[in-house]
Short mmCIF file of C-alpha atoms in Angstrom, two decimals:
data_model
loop_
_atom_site.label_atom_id
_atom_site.label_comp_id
_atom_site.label_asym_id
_atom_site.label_seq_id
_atom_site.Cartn_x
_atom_site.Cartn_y
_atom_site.Cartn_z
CA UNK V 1 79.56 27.05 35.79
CA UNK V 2 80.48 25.88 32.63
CA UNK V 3 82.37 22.50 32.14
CA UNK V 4 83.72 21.37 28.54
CA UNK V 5 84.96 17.80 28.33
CA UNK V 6 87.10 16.92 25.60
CA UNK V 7 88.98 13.41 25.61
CA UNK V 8 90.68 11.38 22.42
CA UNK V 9 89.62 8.47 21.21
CA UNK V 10 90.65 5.02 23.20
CA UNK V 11 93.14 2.54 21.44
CA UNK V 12 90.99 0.16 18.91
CA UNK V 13 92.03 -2.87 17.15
CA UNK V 14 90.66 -4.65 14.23
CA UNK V 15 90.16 -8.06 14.14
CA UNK V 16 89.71 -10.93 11.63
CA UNK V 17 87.68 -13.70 11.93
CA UNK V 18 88.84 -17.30 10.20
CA UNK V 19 87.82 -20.96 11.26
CA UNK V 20 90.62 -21.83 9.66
CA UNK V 21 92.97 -20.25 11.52
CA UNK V 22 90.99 -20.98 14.40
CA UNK V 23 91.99 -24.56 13.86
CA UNK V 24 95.52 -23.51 12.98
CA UNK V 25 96.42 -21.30 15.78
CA UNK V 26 93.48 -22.10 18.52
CA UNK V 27 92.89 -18.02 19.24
CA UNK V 28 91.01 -16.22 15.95
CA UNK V 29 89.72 -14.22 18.75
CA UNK V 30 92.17 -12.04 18.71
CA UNK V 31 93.23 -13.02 15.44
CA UNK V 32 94.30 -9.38 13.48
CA UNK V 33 94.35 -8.73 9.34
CA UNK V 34 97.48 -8.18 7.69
CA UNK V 35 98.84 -4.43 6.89
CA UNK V 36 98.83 -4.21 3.30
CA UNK V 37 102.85 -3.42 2.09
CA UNK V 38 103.14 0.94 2.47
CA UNK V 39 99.97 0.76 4.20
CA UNK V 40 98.75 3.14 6.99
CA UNK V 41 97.93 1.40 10.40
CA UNK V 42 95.89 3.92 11.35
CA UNK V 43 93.97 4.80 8.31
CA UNK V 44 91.12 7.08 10.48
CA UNK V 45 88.47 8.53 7.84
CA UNK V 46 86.60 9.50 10.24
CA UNK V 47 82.38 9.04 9.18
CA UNK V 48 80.01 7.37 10.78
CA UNK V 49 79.73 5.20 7.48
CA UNK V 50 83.12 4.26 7.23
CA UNK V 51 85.27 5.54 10.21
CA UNK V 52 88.26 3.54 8.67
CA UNK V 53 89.42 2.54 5.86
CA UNK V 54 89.03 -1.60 5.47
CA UNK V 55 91.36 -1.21 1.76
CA UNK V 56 94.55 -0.90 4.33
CA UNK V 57 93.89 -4.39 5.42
CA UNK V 58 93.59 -8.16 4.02
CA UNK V 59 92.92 -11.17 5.67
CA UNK V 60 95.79 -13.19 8.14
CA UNK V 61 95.60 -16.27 5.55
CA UNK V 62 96.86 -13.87 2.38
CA UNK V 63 100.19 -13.24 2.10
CA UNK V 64 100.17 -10.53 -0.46
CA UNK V 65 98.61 -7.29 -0.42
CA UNK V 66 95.17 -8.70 -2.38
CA UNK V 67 92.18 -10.68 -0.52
CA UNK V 68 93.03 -14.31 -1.65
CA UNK V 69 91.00 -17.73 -1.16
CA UNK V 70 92.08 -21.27 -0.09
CA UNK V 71 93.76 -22.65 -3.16
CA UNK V 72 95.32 -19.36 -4.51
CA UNK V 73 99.44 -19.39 -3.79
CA UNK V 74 99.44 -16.30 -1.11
CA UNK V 75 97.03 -18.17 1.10
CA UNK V 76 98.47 -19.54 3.69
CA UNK V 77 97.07 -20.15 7.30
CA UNK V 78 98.96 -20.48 10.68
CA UNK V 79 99.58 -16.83 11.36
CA UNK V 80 97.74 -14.27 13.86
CA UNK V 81 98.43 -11.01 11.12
CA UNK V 82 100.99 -8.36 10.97
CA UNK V 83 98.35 -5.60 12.09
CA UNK V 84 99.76 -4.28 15.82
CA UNK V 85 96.80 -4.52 18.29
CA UNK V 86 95.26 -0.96 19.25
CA UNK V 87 96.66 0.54 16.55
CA UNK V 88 93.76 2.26 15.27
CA UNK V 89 92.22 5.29 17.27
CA UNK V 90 88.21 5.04 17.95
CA UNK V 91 86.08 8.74 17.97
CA UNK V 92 86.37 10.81 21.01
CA UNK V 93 84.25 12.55 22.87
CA UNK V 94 83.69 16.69 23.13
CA UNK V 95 80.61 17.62 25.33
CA UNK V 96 80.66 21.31 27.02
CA UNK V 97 77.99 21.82 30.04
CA UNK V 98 76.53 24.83 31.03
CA UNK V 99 74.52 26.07 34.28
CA UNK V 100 72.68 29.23 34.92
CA UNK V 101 71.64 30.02 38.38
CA UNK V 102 69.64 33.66 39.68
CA UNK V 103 68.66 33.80 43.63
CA UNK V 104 66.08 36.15 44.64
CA UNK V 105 65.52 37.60 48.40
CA UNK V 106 61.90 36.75 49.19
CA UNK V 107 61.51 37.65 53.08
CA UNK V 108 64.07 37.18 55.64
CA UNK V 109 64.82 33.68 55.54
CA UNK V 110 63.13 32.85 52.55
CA UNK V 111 65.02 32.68 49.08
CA UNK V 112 63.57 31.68 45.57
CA UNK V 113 66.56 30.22 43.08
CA UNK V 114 66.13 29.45 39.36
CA UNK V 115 68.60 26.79 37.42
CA UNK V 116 68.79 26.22 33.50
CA UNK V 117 70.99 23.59 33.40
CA UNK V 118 72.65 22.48 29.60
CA UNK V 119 74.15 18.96 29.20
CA UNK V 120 75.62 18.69 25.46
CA UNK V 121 74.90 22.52 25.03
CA UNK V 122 75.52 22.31 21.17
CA UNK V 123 74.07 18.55 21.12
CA UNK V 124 77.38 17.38 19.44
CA UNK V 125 77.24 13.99 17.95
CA UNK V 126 79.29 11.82 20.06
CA UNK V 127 80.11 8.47 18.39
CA UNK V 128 80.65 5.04 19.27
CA UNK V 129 83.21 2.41 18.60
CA UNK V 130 83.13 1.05 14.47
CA UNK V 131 82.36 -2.33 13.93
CA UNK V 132 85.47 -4.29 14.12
CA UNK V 133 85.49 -6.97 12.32
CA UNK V 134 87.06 -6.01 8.86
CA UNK V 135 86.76 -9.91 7.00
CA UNK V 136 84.85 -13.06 7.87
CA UNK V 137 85.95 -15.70 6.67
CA UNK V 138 88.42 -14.39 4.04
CA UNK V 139 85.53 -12.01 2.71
CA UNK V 140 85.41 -8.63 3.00
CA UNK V 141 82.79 -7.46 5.98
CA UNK V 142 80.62 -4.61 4.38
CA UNK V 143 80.11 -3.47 7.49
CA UNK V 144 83.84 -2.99 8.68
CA UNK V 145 83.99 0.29 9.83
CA UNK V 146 80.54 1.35 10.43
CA UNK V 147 79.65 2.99 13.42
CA UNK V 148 75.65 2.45 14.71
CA UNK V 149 75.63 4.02 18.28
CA UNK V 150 76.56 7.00 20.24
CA UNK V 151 78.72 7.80 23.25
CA UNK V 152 76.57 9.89 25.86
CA UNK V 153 73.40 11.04 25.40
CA UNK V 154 72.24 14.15 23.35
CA UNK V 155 71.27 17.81 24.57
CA UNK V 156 69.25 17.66 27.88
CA UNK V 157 68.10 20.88 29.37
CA UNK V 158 66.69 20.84 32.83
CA UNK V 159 65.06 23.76 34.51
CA UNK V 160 64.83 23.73 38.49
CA UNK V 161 62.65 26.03 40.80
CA UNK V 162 63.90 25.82 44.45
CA UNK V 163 61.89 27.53 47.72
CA UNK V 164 64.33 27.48 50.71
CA UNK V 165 62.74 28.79 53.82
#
């Protein structure tokens, strides 16, 4: 038999962490960036290096549509972000499967069978969820958007003799 499993990615949200807002609003937890003005809140590029594009955000405390510090005019804490959570889509996940399987008659009673068995036939890259976290602290994360694991495993081929008498 053959199985192919293809799903779309889950619902992903980014998230921005501030101490000051932390003290502000008591929740940075969930605390999300701000959409920059025109921007795309969804902005999948789709690598492994940078799955999405961090440019589309800045941080709760600006304002504006630049990354600002505490003292510039556009910074201004006390607000979770205009970014909807899950707005972002993480990778999916395409594996196809594949069994062979030959019987053979020995005597009466007594059969021989033969499995090749193909998980991730074409050893497709599945990947994992990107790092999240697109600022700390009002700076830029340089890792926002980096993805370091896999989903599933890679190509695994198991062969299986089986004597049924």
């Amino acid at each position: 038999p053959i199985f192919l499993t293809l799903t779309d990615g889950h619902p992903l949200s980014i998230f921005d962490v501030n101490s000051v807002q932390d003290a502000q609003i008591g929740e940075s937890e969930n605390l999300r960036p701000n959409l920059i003005n025109g921007g795309n809140n969804n902005p999948v590029l789709g690598g492994p290096d940078k799955y999405y594009d961090p440019s589309q955000f800045v941080p709760s405390t600006c304002q504006s549509d630049r990354v600002c510090r505490a003292g510039d005019a556009d910074y201004i804490p006390g607000y979770f972000g205009t970014l909807g959570g899950g707005t972002l889509t993480s990778p999916g996940l395409a594996t196809l499967d594949f069994t062979l399987a030959k019987g053979f008659q020995i005597k009466e009673g007594q059969r021989l069978q033969f499995r090749a068995e193909f998980f991730n036939l074409f050893n497709r890259a599945n990947f994992g969820p990107p790092e999240q976290n697109a600022f700390n602290e009002n700076v830029p994360n340089p890792e926002a958007g980096r993805i370091d694991t896999t989903s599933g495993s890679a190509r695994q081929i198991q062969l299986t003799l089986r004597y049924t008498f």
